[in-house]
Short mmCIF file of C-alpha atoms in Angstrom, two decimals:
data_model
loop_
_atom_site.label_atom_id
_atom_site.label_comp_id
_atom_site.label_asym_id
_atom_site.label_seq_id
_atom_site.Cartn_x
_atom_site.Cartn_y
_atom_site.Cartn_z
CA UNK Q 1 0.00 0.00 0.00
CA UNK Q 2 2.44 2.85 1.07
CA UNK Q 3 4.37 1.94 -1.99
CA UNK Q 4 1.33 2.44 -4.70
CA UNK Q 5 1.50 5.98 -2.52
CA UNK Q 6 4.71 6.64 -2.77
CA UNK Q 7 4.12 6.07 -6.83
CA UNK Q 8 1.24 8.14 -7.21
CA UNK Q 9 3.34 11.31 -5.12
CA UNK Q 10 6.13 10.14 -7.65
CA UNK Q 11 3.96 10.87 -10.66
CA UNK Q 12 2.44 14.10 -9.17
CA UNK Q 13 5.58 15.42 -8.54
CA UNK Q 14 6.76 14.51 -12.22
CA UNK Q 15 3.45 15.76 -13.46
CA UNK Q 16 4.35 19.06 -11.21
CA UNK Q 17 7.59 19.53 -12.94
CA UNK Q 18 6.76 18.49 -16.76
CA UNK Q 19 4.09 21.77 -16.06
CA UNK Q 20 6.73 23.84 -14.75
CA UNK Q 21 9.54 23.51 -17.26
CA UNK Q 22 6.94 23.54 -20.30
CA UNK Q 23 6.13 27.22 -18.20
CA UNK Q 24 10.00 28.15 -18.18
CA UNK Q 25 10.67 27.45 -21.68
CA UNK Q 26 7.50 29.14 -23.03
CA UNK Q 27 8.76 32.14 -21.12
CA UNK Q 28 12.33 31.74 -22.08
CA UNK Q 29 11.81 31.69 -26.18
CA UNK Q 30 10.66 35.25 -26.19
CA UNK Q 31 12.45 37.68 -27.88
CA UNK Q 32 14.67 40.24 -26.61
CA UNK Q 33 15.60 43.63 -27.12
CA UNK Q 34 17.89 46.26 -25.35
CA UNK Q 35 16.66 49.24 -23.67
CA UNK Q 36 18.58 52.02 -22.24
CA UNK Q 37 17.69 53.79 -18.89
CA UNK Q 38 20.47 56.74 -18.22
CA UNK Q 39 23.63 55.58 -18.91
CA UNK Q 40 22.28 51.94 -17.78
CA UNK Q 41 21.37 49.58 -20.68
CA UNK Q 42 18.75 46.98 -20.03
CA UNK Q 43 18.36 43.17 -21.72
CA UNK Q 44 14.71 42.39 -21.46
CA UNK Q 45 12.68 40.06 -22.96
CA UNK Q 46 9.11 40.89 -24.71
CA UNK Q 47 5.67 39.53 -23.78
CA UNK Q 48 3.57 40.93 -25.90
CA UNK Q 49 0.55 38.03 -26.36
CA UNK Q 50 -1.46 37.34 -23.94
CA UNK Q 51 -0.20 33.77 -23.31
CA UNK Q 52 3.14 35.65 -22.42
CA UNK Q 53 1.98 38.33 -20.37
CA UNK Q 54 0.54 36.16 -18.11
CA UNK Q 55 3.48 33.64 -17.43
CA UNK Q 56 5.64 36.68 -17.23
CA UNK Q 57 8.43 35.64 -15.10
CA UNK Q 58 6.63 33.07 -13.29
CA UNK Q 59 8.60 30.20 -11.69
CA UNK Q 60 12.74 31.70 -12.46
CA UNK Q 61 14.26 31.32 -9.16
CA UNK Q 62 16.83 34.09 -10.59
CA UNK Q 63 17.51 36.88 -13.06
CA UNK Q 64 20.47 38.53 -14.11
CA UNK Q 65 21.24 41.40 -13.15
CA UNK Q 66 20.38 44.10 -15.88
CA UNK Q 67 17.95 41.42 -17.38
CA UNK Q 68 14.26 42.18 -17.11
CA UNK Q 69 10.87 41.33 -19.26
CA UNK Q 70 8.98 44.30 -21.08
CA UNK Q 71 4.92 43.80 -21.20
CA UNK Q 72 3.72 45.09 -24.17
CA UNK Q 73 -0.31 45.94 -24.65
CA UNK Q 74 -2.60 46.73 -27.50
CA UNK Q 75 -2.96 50.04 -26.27
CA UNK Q 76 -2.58 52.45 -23.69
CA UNK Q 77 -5.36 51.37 -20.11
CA UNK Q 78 -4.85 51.05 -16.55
CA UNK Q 79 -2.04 47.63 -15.92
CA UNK Q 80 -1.76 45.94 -12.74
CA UNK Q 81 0.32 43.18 -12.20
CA UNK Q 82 0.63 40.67 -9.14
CA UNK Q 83 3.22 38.10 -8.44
CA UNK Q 84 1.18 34.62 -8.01
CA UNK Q 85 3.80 32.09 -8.99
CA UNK Q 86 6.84 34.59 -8.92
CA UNK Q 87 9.27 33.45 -6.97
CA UNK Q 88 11.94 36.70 -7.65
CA UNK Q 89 11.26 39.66 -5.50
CA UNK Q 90 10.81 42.49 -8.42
CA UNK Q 91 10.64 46.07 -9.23
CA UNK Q 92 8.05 47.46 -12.03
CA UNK Q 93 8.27 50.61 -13.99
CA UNK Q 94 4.99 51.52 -15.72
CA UNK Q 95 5.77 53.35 -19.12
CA UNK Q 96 3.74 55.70 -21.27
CA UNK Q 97 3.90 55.51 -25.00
CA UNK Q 98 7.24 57.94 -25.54
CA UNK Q 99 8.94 56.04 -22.80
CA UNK Q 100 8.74 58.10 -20.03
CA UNK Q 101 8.18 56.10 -16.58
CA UNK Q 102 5.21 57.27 -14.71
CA UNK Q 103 4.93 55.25 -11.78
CA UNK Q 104 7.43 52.49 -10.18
CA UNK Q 105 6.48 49.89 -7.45
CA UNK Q 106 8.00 47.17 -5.37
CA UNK Q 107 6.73 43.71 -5.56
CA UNK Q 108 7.03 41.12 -3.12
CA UNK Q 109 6.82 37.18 -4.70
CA UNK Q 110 4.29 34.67 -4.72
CA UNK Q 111 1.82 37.51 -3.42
CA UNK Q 112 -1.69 38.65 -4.78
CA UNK Q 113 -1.27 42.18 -4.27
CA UNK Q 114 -1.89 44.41 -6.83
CA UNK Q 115 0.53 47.06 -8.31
CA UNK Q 116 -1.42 49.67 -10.96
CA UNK Q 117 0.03 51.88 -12.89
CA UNK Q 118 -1.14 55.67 -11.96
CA UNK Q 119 -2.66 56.30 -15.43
CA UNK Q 120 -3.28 54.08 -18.71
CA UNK Q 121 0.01 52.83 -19.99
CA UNK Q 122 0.60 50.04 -23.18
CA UNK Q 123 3.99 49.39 -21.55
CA UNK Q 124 5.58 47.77 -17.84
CA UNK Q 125 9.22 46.91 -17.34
CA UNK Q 126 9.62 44.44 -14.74
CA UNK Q 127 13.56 44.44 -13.08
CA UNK Q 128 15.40 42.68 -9.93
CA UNK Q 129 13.85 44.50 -6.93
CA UNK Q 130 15.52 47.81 -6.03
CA UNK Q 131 17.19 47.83 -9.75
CA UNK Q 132 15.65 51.49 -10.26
CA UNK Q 133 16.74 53.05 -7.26
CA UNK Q 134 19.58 51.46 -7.28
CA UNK Q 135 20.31 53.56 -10.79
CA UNK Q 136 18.93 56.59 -10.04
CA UNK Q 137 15.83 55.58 -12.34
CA UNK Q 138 12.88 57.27 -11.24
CA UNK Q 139 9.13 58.61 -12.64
CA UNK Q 140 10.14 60.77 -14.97
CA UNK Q 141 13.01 59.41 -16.51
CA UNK Q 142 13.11 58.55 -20.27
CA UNK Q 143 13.51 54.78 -21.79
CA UNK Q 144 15.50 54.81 -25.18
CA UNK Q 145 14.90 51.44 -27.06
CA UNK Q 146 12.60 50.23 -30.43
CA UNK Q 147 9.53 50.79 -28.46
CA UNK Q 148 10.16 54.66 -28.26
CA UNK Q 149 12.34 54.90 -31.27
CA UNK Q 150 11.41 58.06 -33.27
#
């Protein structure tokens, strides 16, 4: 008996994992672009469908360190973004169609808190916690990259 147990946990937990990689390596094969913040340049990958919004950076027990992901809507609304599955700690800039940042919060993992932007934005740059201030990057500031190319 405790062995047919011990089997079914096996293939729960295999089940468990198959679910998470096929999660990782859907969110791994988007694309990537750079981005510039100041003198700082960014490497962040796109999500731009919805499929790839919402995995986001769900289950990567790490990031570089001037990696990030770039959410990319339709068009410009209110975002707000939660961390159900995340397991990084992360910082998000909300950005308005010329690249300006308008609002930047903290994010604590695997929480259902809600971080909105403070007006309707197409774009949100998520980084390692603390990456902004860290740089000096604050509301206000100006992204360079294809996004905002003129």
């Amino acid at each position: 008996m405790i062995h047919i147990k011990t089997r079914s946990f096996a293939a729960l937990i295999l089940s468990l994992s198959a679910t998470l990689a096929s999660a990782q390596e859907r969110a791994q094969q988007l694309p990537s672009i750079q981005l510039g913040a100041g003198m700082h340049l960014i490497q962040a990958e796109v999500a731009q469908t919805d499929e790839q919004r919402a995995i986001g950076l769900m289950h990567r027990p790490t990031m570089p360190a001037n990696n990030g992901m770039l959410f990319v809507f339709d068009q410009p609304q209110p975002q707000c973004f939660w961390m159900k599955n995340t397991l990084l700690p992360l910082s998000i800039a909300f950005v308005a169609d010329d690249g300006t940042i308008v609002n930047i919060e903290e994010m604590k993992p695997q929480t259902l808190d809600s971080h909105c932007s403070a007006k309707p934005v197409r774009y949100a740059l998520e980084m390692n916690t603390g990456w902004f201030a860290k740089k000096g990057i604050k509301p206000g500031t100006k992204l360079r990259g294809k996004p905002w190319a003129q």
